[in-house]
Amino acid sequence: DWSSEVCSSDLAILIGLVAVLFEWLETIGDRTNAFLAGESGTISGPWTVVLPAVLVFVSMPVIIWLQRRFFPGTEGTGIPQAIAAIRIGPSPSRRFMLSVRIALGKILLLAIALVAGVTVGREGPSVHVGACCMHLCTKVCRVPSWLLHRGLILAGGAAGIAAAFNTPVAGAIFCIEEVGRTFDRRSMPAILRTVAIACIVGVVCLGDYLFYGRANQGAIMPIAWPSGMSFGDWIVSLRPWLAVPVIGIVGGLLGGAFARTVVEGSRRLGPALAKSPVRTGALLGLGLAIVGIVSGGTSYGGGHARTLEMLEIAGRTGEVSSGWADPIATAGASLIALVSAIPGGLFDPSLTVGAGLGQVTHAWFDGFLAPGIGLSETMLLWMAAYFAGVVRSPLTVAAILFEMTGAYGMILPIMLAAMLASIVAGRLCEPSIYDALAGQFLDRLGLGDQDRPGVQSRSR
């Protein structure tokens, strides 16, 4: 129906603008944190430690109170809500997951979190807002049944991911691989059209850019047998590849353990958040403040700026610019933010943790197990492995890293590391983090799968 196509195209523009807004808000948050940390010279002494911590500490109970009081349904990353909406099908209960109020609340609460420096990403809220926007089509125009059931939600979610990171291919793959779990050829035109329009808006507003810059486009792990090289020398030249299975397995263990902790922590903390949101929020804010102080402020914010800096320095100079405290602090702060169920994603923090792990382990790989492996290559492998361990979406991880960095010479090793990590993580966190959180959300609403006969299982 042409009216549904026009409506969805208009809403795709809105999704792109929301993604641009989130990017600007994250930039404001980074600048605010830098100002409070004394980088401008205006603030000095102990205030450079106290003020950023106070801002995070105060913001958490405020966000949680606003969420519980005015914006129920905005909990967490937002991706579980999109999955839950597809699970229950086109029913009145979707209003608890997708609505204009929820979209506006998601934007407002994430804005507070980003500006305050809470350790959250913006991809999950972008997916949720995108799904809410596209769901509006069902209210204002007639749409085909396959789009009504899942196509529009997938299109909105894909556009949210794509516009958030300028990764159109990864956006489409993620919503098929993780959110929808099925391939419906009839829905693909709507998904691709929505993704394209949202990305065009982002590029027009932000420029034609790679999310993590171009410094690592030359990263590569050769595997071809050059003409004239002896077999023995070729085998020796492949030693950097020994890092791939090790990083894939260890990254999967770490990412899977993180995901399992988030799922269990969310389940256990849920009653406390419902009963005493301000008190629980204050305790969580105190935890974030302590992590920020101990880490010297490196845990504040989603992590994009820090990851970009690490990758650019690595790509241009090959020098390490991070220590063990950085990935540990970022993982701890991200864990606190996720179990609090405030709006915010995990893509950025997870990629930051992976980049930090690559920084601190490169010397060992280069000196012992995989001589000759570069710092950039080690970081990209860790980013893929840890991230895939957390989300268990290896195709998305591979595609998003290619589009974020342009490092197409790393396609094969990244795919292998992500695949191994996803398999290993499945032993620790089953179902996946988004599936488990979607189930918890539906259970709180009394809409669990066990109460709805005929709903197809989404277990892997």
Short mmCIF file of N, CA and C in Angstrom, two decimals, residues 29-39 46-54 56 116-119 287-307 309 322 325-331 333 352:
data_model
loop_
_atom_site.label_atom_id
_atom_site.label_comp_id
_atom_site.label_asym_id
_atom_site.label_seq_id
_atom_site.Cartn_x
_atom_site.Cartn_y
_atom_site.Cartn_z
N GLY A 29 27.68 15.17 26.61
CA GLY A 29 28.06 14.47 27.83
C GLY A 29 29.57 14.35 27.97
N ASP A 30 30.26 14.01 26.88
CA ASP A 30 31.72 13.91 26.92
C ASP A 30 32.35 15.26 27.24
N ARG A 31 31.82 16.31 26.65
CA ARG A 31 32.37 17.65 26.91
C ARG A 31 32.08 18.11 28.33
N THR A 32 30.89 17.77 28.82
CA THR A 32 30.54 18.11 30.21
C THR A 32 31.47 17.42 31.18
N ASN A 33 31.70 16.13 30.94
CA ASN A 33 32.59 15.38 31.81
C ASN A 33 34.01 15.91 31.75
N ALA A 34 34.47 16.26 30.55
CA ALA A 34 35.81 16.82 30.41
C ALA A 34 35.93 18.15 31.14
N PHE A 35 34.88 18.98 31.07
CA PHE A 35 34.89 20.27 31.77
C PHE A 35 34.95 20.07 33.28
N LEU A 36 34.09 19.16 33.79
CA LEU A 36 34.08 18.92 35.23
C LEU A 36 35.38 18.28 35.71
N ALA A 37 36.03 17.53 34.81
CA ALA A 37 37.30 16.88 35.18
C ALA A 37 38.48 17.84 35.11
N GLY A 38 38.22 19.10 34.76
CA GLY A 38 39.26 20.11 34.80
C GLY A 38 40.07 20.29 33.54
N GLU A 39 39.64 19.69 32.42
CA GLU A 39 40.43 19.79 31.20
C GLU A 39 40.44 21.21 30.62
N PRO A 46 40.43 18.97 44.09
CA PRO A 46 39.57 17.79 44.33
C PRO A 46 38.23 17.87 43.63
N TRP A 47 37.82 19.09 43.22
CA TRP A 47 36.54 19.21 42.53
C TRP A 47 36.53 18.44 41.21
N THR A 48 37.67 18.27 40.58
CA THR A 48 37.72 17.54 39.31
C THR A 48 37.38 16.07 39.49
N VAL A 49 37.50 15.56 40.71
CA VAL A 49 37.11 14.19 41.03
C VAL A 49 35.69 14.14 41.56
N VAL A 50 35.35 15.12 42.38
CA VAL A 50 34.06 15.10 43.07
C VAL A 50 32.90 15.41 42.13
N LEU A 51 33.02 16.44 41.30
CA LEU A 51 31.88 16.90 40.51
C LEU A 51 31.37 15.86 39.51
N PRO A 52 32.24 15.19 38.72
CA PRO A 52 31.71 14.15 37.82
C PRO A 52 31.02 13.02 38.58
N ALA A 53 31.58 12.65 39.74
CA ALA A 53 30.98 11.59 40.54
C ALA A 53 29.63 12.01 41.09
N VAL A 54 29.51 13.25 41.55
CA VAL A 54 28.24 13.75 42.07
C VAL A 54 27.18 13.76 40.97
N VAL A 56 26.91 11.85 38.31
CA VAL A 56 26.44 10.48 38.06
C VAL A 56 25.59 9.98 39.22
N ALA A 116 24.87 13.18 31.73
CA ALA A 116 25.44 13.00 33.06
C ALA A 116 26.68 12.11 33.04
N GLY A 117 26.93 11.40 31.95
CA GLY A 117 28.12 10.56 31.88
C GLY A 117 27.91 9.14 32.37
N VAL A 118 26.66 8.68 32.46
CA VAL A 118 26.39 7.29 32.84
C VAL A 118 26.92 6.37 31.73
N THR A 119 27.41 5.21 32.09
CA THR A 119 28.06 4.30 31.14
C THR A 119 27.01 3.51 30.36
N GLY A 287 27.46 3.42 43.37
CA GLY A 287 28.36 2.45 42.77
C GLY A 287 29.04 3.00 41.54
N LEU A 288 28.29 3.67 40.67
CA LEU A 288 28.87 4.28 39.47
C LEU A 288 29.89 5.35 39.84
N ALA A 289 29.57 6.14 40.87
CA ALA A 289 30.48 7.20 41.29
C ALA A 289 31.78 6.62 41.82
N ILE A 290 31.69 5.55 42.60
CA ILE A 290 32.90 4.93 43.15
C ILE A 290 33.77 4.36 42.02
N VAL A 291 33.14 3.68 41.06
CA VAL A 291 33.90 3.15 39.94
C VAL A 291 34.57 4.29 39.17
N GLY A 292 33.85 5.39 38.98
CA GLY A 292 34.41 6.53 38.27
C GLY A 292 35.61 7.13 38.98
N ILE A 293 35.51 7.25 40.30
CA ILE A 293 36.61 7.83 41.08
C ILE A 293 37.82 6.90 41.05
N VAL A 294 37.61 5.61 41.28
CA VAL A 294 38.71 4.65 41.31
C VAL A 294 39.41 4.56 39.95
N SER A 295 38.64 4.66 38.88
CA SER A 295 39.22 4.53 37.53
C SER A 295 39.79 5.84 37.00
N GLY A 296 39.69 6.89 37.77
CA GLY A 296 40.19 8.18 37.30
C GLY A 296 39.30 8.81 36.25
N GLY A 297 38.02 8.43 36.23
CA GLY A 297 37.07 9.03 35.30
C GLY A 297 36.94 8.31 33.98
N THR A 298 37.70 7.23 33.75
CA THR A 298 37.64 6.57 32.44
C THR A 298 36.35 5.78 32.24
N SER A 299 35.60 5.53 33.30
CA SER A 299 34.37 4.75 33.16
C SER A 299 33.17 5.60 32.77
N TYR A 300 33.30 6.91 32.80
CA TYR A 300 32.16 7.76 32.49
C TYR A 300 31.87 7.76 30.99
N GLY A 301 30.60 7.83 30.65
CA GLY A 301 30.19 7.91 29.25
C GLY A 301 30.11 6.55 28.59
N GLY A 302 29.55 6.54 27.38
CA GLY A 302 29.37 5.29 26.65
C GLY A 302 30.65 4.63 26.22
N GLY A 303 31.70 5.41 25.99
CA GLY A 303 32.99 4.85 25.64
C GLY A 303 33.43 5.08 24.22
N HIS A 304 32.56 5.66 23.38
CA HIS A 304 32.94 5.84 21.98
C HIS A 304 34.20 6.69 21.83
N ALA A 305 34.26 7.79 22.54
CA ALA A 305 35.42 8.68 22.41
C ALA A 305 36.71 7.98 22.83
N ARG A 306 36.65 7.20 23.91
CA ARG A 306 37.85 6.49 24.38
C ARG A 306 38.28 5.41 23.39
N THR A 307 37.32 4.68 22.87
CA THR A 307 37.64 3.63 21.90
C THR A 307 38.23 4.23 20.64
N GLU A 309 39.85 7.01 20.36
CA GLU A 309 41.21 7.46 20.66
C GLU A 309 42.20 6.30 20.69
N SER A 322 46.32 2.42 27.04
CA SER A 322 45.35 2.06 28.06
C SER A 322 45.91 0.97 28.95
N ALA A 325 42.98 -1.10 34.18
CA ALA A 325 41.88 -0.45 34.91
C ALA A 325 40.77 -0.01 33.97
N ASP A 326 41.10 0.34 32.74
CA ASP A 326 40.09 0.88 31.82
C ASP A 326 39.03 -0.16 31.44
N PRO A 327 39.39 -1.34 30.90
CA PRO A 327 38.33 -2.29 30.55
C PRO A 327 37.58 -2.82 31.77
N ILE A 328 38.28 -2.99 32.88
CA ILE A 328 37.61 -3.49 34.09
C ILE A 328 36.59 -2.48 34.59
N ALA A 329 36.99 -1.21 34.64
CA ALA A 329 36.08 -0.16 35.12
C ALA A 329 34.90 0.02 34.19
N THR A 330 35.14 -0.01 32.89
CA THR A 330 34.04 0.15 31.94
C THR A 330 33.05 -1.00 32.05
N ALA A 331 33.56 -2.23 32.17
CA ALA A 331 32.67 -3.39 32.33
C ALA A 331 31.86 -3.28 33.61
N ALA A 333 31.05 -0.51 35.36
CA ALA A 333 30.08 0.58 35.28
C ALA A 333 28.93 0.21 34.34
N THR A 352 34.19 -0.92 23.88
CA THR A 352 35.26 -0.26 24.63
C THR A 352 36.03 -1.25 25.49
#
